[in-house]
Tab-separated table of C-alpha atoms and ligand atoms in Angstrom:
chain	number	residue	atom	x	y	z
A	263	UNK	CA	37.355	-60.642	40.648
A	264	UNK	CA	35.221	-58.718	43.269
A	265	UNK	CA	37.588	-56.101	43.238
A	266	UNK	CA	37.424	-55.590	39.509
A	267	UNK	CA	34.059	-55.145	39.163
A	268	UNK	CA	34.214	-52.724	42.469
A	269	UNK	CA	36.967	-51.056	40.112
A	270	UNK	CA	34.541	-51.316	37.474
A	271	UNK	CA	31.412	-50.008	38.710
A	272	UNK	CA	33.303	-47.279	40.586
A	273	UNK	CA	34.337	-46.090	37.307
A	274	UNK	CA	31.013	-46.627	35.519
A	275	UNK	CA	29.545	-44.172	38.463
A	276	UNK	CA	32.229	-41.593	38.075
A	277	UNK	CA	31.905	-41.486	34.281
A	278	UNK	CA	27.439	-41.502	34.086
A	279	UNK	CA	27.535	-38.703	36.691
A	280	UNK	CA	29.639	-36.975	35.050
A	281	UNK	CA	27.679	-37.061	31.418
A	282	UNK	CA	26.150	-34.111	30.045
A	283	UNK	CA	24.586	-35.347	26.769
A	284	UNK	CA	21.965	-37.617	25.878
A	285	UNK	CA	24.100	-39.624	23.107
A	286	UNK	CA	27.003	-39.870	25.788
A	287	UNK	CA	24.808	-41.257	27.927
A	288	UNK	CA	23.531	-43.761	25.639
A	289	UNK	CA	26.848	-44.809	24.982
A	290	UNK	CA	27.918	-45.649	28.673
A	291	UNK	CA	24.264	-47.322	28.815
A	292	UNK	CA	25.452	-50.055	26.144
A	293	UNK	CA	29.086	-50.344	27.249
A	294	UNK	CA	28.102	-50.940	30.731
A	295	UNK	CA	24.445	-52.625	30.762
A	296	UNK	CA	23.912	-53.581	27.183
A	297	UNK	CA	24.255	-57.187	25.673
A	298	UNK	CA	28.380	-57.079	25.223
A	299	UNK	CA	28.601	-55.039	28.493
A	300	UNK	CA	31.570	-55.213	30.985
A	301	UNK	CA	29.000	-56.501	33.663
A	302	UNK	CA	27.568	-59.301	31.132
A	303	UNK	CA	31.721	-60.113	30.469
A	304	UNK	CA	32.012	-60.856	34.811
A	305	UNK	CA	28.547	-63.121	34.499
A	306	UNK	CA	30.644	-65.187	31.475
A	307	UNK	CA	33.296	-65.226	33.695
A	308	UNK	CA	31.155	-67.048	36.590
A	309	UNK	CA	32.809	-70.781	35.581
A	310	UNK	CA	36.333	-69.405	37.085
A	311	UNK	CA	35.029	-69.402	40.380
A	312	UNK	CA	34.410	-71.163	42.937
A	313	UNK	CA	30.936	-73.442	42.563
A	314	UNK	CA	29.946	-71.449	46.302
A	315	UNK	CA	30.995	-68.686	45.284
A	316	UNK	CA	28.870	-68.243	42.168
A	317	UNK	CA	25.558	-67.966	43.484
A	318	UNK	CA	26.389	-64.824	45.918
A	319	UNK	CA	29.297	-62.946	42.933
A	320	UNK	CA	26.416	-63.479	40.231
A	321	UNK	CA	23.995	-61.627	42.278
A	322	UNK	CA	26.326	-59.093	43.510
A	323	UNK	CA	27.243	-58.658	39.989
A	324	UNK	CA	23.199	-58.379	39.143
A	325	UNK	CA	22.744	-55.609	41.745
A	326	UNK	CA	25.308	-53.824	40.613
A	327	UNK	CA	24.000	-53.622	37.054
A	328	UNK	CA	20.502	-52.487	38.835
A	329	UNK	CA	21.979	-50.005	40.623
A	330	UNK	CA	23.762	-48.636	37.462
A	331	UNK	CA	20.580	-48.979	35.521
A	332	UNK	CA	19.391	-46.675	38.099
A	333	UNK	CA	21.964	-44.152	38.025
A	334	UNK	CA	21.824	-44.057	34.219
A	335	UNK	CA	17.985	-43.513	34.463
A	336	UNK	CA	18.505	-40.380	36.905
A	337	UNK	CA	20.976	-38.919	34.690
A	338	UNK	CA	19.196	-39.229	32.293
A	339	UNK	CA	16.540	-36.873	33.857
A	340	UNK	CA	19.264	-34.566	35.377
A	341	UNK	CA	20.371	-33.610	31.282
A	342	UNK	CA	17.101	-33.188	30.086
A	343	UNK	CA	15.959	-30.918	32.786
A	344	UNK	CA	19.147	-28.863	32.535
A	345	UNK	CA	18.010	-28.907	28.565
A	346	UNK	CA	14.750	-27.714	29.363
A	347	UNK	CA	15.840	-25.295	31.569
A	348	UNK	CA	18.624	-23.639	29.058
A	349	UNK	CA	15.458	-23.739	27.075
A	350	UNK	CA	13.581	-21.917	28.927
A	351	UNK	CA	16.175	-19.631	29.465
A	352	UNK	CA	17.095	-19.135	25.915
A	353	UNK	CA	13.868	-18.628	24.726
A	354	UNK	CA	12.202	-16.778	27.297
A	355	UNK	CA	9.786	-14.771	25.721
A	356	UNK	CA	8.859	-10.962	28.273
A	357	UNK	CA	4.823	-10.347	28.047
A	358	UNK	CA	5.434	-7.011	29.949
A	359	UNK	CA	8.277	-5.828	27.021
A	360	UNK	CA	6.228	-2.824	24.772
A	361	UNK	CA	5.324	-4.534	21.194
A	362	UNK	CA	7.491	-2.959	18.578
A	363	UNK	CA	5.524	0.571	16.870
A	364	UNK	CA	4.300	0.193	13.249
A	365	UNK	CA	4.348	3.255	11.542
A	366	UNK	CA	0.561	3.490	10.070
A	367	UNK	CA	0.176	4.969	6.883
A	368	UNK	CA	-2.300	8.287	6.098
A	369	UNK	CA	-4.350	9.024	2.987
A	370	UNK	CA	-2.420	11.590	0.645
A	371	UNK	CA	-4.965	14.988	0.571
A	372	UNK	CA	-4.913	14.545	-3.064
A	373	UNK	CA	-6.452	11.084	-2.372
A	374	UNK	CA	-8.768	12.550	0.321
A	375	UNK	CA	-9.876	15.368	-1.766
A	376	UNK	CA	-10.939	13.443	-5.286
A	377	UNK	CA	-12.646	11.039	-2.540
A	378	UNK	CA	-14.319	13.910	-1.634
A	379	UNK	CA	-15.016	14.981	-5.156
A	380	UNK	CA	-15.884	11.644	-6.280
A	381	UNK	CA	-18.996	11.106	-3.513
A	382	UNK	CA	-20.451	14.566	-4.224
A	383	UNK	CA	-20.895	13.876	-8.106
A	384	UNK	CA	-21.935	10.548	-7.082
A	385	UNK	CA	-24.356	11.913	-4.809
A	386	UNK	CA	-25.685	13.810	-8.047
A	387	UNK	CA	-26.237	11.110	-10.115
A	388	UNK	CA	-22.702	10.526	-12.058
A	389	UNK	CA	-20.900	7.905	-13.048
A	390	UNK	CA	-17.269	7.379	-11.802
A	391	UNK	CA	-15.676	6.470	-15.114
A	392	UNK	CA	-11.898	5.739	-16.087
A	393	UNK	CA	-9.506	6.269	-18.803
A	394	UNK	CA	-5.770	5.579	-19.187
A	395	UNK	CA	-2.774	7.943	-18.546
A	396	UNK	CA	-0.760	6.796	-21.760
A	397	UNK	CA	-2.737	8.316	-24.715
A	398	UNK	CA	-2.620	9.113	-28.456
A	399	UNK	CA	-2.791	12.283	-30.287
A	400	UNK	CA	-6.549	11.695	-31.462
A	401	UNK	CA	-7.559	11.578	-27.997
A	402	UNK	CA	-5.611	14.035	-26.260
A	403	UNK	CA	-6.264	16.660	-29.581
A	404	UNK	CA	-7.597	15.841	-32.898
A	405	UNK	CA	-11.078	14.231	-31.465
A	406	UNK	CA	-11.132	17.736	-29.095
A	407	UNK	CA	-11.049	19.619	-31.934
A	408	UNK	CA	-7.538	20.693	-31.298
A	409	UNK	CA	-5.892	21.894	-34.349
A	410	UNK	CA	-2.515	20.253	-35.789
A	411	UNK	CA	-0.450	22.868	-34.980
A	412	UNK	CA	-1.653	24.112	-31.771
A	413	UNK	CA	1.180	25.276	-29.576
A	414	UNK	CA	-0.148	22.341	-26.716
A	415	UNK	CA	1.080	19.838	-28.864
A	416	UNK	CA	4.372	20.913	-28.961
A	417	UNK	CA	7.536	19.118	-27.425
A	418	UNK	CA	7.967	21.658	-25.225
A	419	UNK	CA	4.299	21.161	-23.790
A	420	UNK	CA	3.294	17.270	-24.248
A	421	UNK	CA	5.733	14.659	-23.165
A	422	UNK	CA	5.552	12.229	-26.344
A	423	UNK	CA	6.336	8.429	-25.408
A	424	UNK	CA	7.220	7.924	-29.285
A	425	UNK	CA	5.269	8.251	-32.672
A	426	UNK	CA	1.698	9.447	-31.749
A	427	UNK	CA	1.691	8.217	-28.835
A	428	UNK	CA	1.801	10.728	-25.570
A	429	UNK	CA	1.112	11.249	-21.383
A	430	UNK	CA	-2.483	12.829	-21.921
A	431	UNK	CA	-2.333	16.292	-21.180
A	432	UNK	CA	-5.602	16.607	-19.611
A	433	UNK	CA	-8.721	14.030	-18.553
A	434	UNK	CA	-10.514	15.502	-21.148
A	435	UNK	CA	-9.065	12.538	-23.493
A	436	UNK	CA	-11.548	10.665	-20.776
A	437	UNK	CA	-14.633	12.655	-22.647
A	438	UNK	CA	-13.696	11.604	-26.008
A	439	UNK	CA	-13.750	7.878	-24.761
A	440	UNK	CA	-17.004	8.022	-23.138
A	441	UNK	CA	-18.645	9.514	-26.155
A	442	UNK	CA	-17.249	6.481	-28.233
A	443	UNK	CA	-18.350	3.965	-25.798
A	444	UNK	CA	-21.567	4.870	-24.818
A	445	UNK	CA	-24.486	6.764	-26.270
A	446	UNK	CA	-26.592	9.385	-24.495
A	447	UNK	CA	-27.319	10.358	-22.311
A	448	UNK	CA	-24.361	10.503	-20.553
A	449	UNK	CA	-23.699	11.441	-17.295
A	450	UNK	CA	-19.706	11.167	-15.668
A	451	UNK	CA	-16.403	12.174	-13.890
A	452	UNK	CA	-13.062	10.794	-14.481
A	453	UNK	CA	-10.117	12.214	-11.654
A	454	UNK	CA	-7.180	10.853	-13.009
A	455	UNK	CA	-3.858	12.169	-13.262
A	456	UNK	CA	-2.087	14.393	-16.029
A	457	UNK	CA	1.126	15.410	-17.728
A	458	UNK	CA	2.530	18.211	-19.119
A	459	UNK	CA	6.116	19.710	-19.003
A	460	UNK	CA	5.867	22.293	-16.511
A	461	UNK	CA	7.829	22.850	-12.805
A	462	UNK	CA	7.144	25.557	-10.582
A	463	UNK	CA	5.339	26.488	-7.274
A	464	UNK	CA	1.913	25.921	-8.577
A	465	UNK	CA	2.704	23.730	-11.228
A	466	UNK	CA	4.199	19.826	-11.474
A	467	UNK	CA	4.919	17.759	-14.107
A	468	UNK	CA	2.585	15.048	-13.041
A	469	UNK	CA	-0.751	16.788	-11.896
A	470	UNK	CA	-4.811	15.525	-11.151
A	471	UNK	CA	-7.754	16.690	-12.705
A	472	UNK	CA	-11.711	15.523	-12.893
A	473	UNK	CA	-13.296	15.871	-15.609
A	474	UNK	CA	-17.323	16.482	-15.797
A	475	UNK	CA	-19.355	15.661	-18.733
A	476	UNK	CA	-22.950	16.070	-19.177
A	477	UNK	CA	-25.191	15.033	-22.845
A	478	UNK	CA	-28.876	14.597	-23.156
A	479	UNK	CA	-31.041	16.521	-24.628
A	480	UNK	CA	-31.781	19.863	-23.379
A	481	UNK	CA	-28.713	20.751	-21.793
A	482	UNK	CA	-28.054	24.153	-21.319
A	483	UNK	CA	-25.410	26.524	-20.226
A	484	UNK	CA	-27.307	27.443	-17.114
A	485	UNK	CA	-27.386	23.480	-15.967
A	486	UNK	CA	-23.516	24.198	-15.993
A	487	UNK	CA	-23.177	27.241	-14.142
A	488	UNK	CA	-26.039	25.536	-11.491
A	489	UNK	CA	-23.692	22.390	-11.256
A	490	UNK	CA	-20.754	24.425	-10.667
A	491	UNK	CA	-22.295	26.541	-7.822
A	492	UNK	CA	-23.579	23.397	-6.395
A	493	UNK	CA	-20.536	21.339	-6.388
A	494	UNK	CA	-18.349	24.546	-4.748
A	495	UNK	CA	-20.844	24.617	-1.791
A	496	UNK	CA	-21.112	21.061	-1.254
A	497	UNK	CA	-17.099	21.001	-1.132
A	498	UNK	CA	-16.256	24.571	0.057
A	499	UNK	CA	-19.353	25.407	2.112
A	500	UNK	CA	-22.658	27.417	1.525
A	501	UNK	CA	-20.872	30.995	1.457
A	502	UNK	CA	-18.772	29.794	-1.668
A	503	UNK	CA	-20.184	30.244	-5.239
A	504	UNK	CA	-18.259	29.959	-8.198
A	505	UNK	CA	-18.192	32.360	-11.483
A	506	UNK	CA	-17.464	31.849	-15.330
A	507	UNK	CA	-15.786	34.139	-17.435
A	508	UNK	CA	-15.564	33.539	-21.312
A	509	UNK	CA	-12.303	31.667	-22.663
A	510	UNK	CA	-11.756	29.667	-25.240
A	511	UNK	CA	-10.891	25.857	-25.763
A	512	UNK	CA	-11.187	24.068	-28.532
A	513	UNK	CA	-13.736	21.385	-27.862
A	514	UNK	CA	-16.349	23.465	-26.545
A	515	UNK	CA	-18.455	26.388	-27.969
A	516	UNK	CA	-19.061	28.933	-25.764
A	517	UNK	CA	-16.123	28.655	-23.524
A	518	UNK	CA	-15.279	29.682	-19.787
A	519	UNK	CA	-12.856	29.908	-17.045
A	520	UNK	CA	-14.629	29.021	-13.908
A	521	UNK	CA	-13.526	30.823	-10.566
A	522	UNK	CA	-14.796	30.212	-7.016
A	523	UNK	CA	-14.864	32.733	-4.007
A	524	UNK	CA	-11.401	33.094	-2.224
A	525	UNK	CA	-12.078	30.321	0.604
A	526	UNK	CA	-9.497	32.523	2.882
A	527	UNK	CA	-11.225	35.782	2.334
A	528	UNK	CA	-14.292	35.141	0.831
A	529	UNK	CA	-14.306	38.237	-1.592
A	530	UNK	CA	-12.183	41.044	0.162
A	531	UNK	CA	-8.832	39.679	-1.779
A	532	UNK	CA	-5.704	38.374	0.573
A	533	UNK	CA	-2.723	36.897	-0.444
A	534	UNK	CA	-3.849	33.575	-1.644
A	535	UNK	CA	-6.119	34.727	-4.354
A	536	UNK	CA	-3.906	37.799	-5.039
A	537	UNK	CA	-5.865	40.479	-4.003
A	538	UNK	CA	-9.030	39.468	-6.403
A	539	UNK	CA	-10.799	37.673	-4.446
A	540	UNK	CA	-11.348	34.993	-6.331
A	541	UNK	CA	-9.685	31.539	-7.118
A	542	UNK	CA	-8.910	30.157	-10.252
A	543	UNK	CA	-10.229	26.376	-10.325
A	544	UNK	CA	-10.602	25.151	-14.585
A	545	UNK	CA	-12.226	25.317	-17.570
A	546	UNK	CA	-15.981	24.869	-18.838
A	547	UNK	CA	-17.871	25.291	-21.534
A	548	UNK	CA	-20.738	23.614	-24.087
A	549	UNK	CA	-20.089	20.918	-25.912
A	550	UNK	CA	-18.467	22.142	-29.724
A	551	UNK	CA	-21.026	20.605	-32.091
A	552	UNK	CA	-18.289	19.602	-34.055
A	553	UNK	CA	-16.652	17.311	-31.493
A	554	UNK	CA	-20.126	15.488	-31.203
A	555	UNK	CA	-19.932	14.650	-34.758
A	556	UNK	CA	-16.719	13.492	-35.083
A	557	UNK	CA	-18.315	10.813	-31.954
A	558	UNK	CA	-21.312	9.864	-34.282
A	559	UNK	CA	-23.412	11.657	-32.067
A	560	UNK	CA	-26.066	14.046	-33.729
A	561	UNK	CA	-25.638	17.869	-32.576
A	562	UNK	CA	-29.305	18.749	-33.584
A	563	UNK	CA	-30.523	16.118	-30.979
A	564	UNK	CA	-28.027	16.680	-28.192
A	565	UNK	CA	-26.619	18.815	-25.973
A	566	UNK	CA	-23.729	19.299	-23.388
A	567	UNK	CA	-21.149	20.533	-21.333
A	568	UNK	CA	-18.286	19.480	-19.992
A	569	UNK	CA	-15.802	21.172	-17.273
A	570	UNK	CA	-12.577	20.493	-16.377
A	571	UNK	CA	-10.814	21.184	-12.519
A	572	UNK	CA	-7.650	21.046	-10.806
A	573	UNK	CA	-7.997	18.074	-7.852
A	574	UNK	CA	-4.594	19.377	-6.468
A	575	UNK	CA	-5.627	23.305	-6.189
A	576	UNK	CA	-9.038	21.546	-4.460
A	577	UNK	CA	-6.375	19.920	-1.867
A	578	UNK	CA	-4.261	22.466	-1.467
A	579	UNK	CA	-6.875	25.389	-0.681
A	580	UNK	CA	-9.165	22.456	1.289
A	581	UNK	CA	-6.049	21.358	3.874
A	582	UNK	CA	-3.844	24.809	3.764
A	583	UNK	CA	-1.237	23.597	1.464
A	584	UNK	CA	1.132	26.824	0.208
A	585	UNK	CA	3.172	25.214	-1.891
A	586	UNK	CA	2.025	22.553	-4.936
A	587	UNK	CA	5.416	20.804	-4.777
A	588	UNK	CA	4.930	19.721	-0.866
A	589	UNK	CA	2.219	17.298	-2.466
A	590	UNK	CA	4.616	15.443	-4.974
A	591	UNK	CA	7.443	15.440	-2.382
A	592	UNK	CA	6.033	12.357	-0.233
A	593	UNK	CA	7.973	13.615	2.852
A	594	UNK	CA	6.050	11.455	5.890
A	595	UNK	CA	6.605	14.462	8.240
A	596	UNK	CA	4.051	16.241	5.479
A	597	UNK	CA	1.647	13.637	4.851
A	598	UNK	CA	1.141	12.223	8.227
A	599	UNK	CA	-0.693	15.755	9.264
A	600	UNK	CA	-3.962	13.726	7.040
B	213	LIG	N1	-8.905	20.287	-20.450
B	213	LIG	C1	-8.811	21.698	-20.123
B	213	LIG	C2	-7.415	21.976	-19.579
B	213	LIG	O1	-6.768	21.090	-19.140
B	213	LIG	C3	-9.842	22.090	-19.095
B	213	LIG	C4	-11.219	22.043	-19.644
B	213	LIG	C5	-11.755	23.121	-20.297
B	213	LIG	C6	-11.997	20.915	-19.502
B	213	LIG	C7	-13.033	23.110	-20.801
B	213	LIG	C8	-13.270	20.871	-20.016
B	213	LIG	C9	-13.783	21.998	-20.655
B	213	LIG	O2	-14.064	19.818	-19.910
B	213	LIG	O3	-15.062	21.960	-21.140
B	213	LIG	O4	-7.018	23.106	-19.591
């Protein structure tokens, strides 16, 4: 019997040692040590022997199990640490490794320059206010005095969602809403973007604008032409002032075209204004009497004028930009230089 359980530990040694799981191990813990264990089967099996022999086999047998207790306990310890250390291995995370480059995004200039626009007629005392890029035909035309079969209206011109209902044309639709909304005096800009059916180098389907408009009474058409000047200067510098030539439009009585100073050549004429020496930058003009009535608001008491400019000529003669397209393009290369 002493040479079975030699047999039988031998074995027991051989097979914890070499156990590389945790559940394995558990296993050989309750086969060997455990209740129903081999060594607990030789302790039942004390009777068979020899009354003087008992005593030393049952504590030879006890050892043993203490000895394999022990093993099992260091093995134990041996797998985790090899664990751990394929862990640690595995996981290992380098604090000297470079951190992975975001790519930070820029403002667009069309974003910097109505920012721009916005704080200088804020600075002045106006209101930022808001309107909405899907319109209908009485605020796009028939409230601006626009007659029912002006050419603007046409297919060709005005991208129609259906019915009357249409991508405004120009911010000026933002006028119309004001007037409804609020009575005098008034005192606002509105940048927003607008549509018309048009591609080319200096022209895109989807384009910006701000829209000025002034009411109270007393306003006059040299409180336009003063406004005009100073906004130019504030956004151009001192050496730029801005001109008005007549036009006509059909919401406001007189009309103008206003110009600025060539930026590039301030007056001697170069390529970007075309040898004139001036730059072409909107419309202007006094409020059409007419177009205050239609609003509810009475002509004989009040005043105004309203002007009209293109944000995306500001940003392209403000950063250097040649070509309008480049700004609808949204190349990175392009828009990073912001
Ligand atoms: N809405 C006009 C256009 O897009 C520009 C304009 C002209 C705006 C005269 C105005 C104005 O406010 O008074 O061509």
């Amino acid at each position: 019997m002493k040479e079975e359980l030699q047999k039988v530990i031998l074995a027991a040694r051989e097979e914890i040692m070499q156990c590389r799981s945790l559940h394995d191990l558990m296993l050989l813990k309750s086969r060997y040590t455990g209740k129903k264990s081999v060594l607990n089967g030789f302790m039942k099996k004390l009777g068979h022997l020899d009354p003087k022999e008992r005593p030393t086999f049952g504590k030879t047998v006890n050892l043993a199990k203490e000895a394999l207790v022990e093993l099992l306990t260091q093995q134990e310890n041996t797998i985790k640490e090899a664990q751990y250390n394929h862990a640690l291995a595995s996981q290992r995370i380098d604090l000297t490794m470079p951190g992975r480059r975001q790519d930070r995004g820029s403002l667009h200039p069309v974003t910097l320059a109505r920012r721009e626009i916005e704080d200088i007629f804020v600075s002045l005392g106006f209101d930022v206010a808001e309107g909405r890029d899907i319109e209908d035909e009485f605020h796009n035309f028939d409230a601006l005095n626009t007659p029912k079969d002006h050419p603007a209206r046409d297919l060709s011109d005005t991208f129609y969602v259906g019915g009357d209902v249409l991508l405004r044309t120009q911010t000026s639709t933002v006028q119309i809403r004001t007037m409804e909304n609020y009575a005098p005096p008034i005192r606002i800009i509105a940048p927003g973007r607008c549509y018309r059916n048009d591609n080319d180098a200096s022209h895109s389907p989807a384009f910006h604008q701000v829209e000025a408009l002034v009411v109270d009474k007393g306003v006059t058409f040299a409180d336009l032409k003063d406004m005009l000047n100073v906004f130019v200067k504030k956004m151009f510098g001192d050496e730029i002032r801005s001109r008005i030539r007549p036009h006509f439009f059909p919401f406001t009585e007189p009309s103008a075209e206003i110009d600025m100073l060539c930026v590039n050549c301030r007056g001697k004429g170069c390529n970007i204004c075309k040898g004139s020496g001036w730059l072409e930058m909107g419309g202007a003009g006094m409020v059409d009497p007419h177009v205050f009535e239609m609003l509810g608001i009475d002509p004989e008491i009040y005043t105004g004028y309203a002007f009209g400019l293109g944000i995306d000529r500001i940003a392209m003669l403000k950063y250097n930009i040649p070509d309008m397209r480049l700004l609808f393009e949204n190349d990175i290369r392009f828009l990073k230089q912001f």
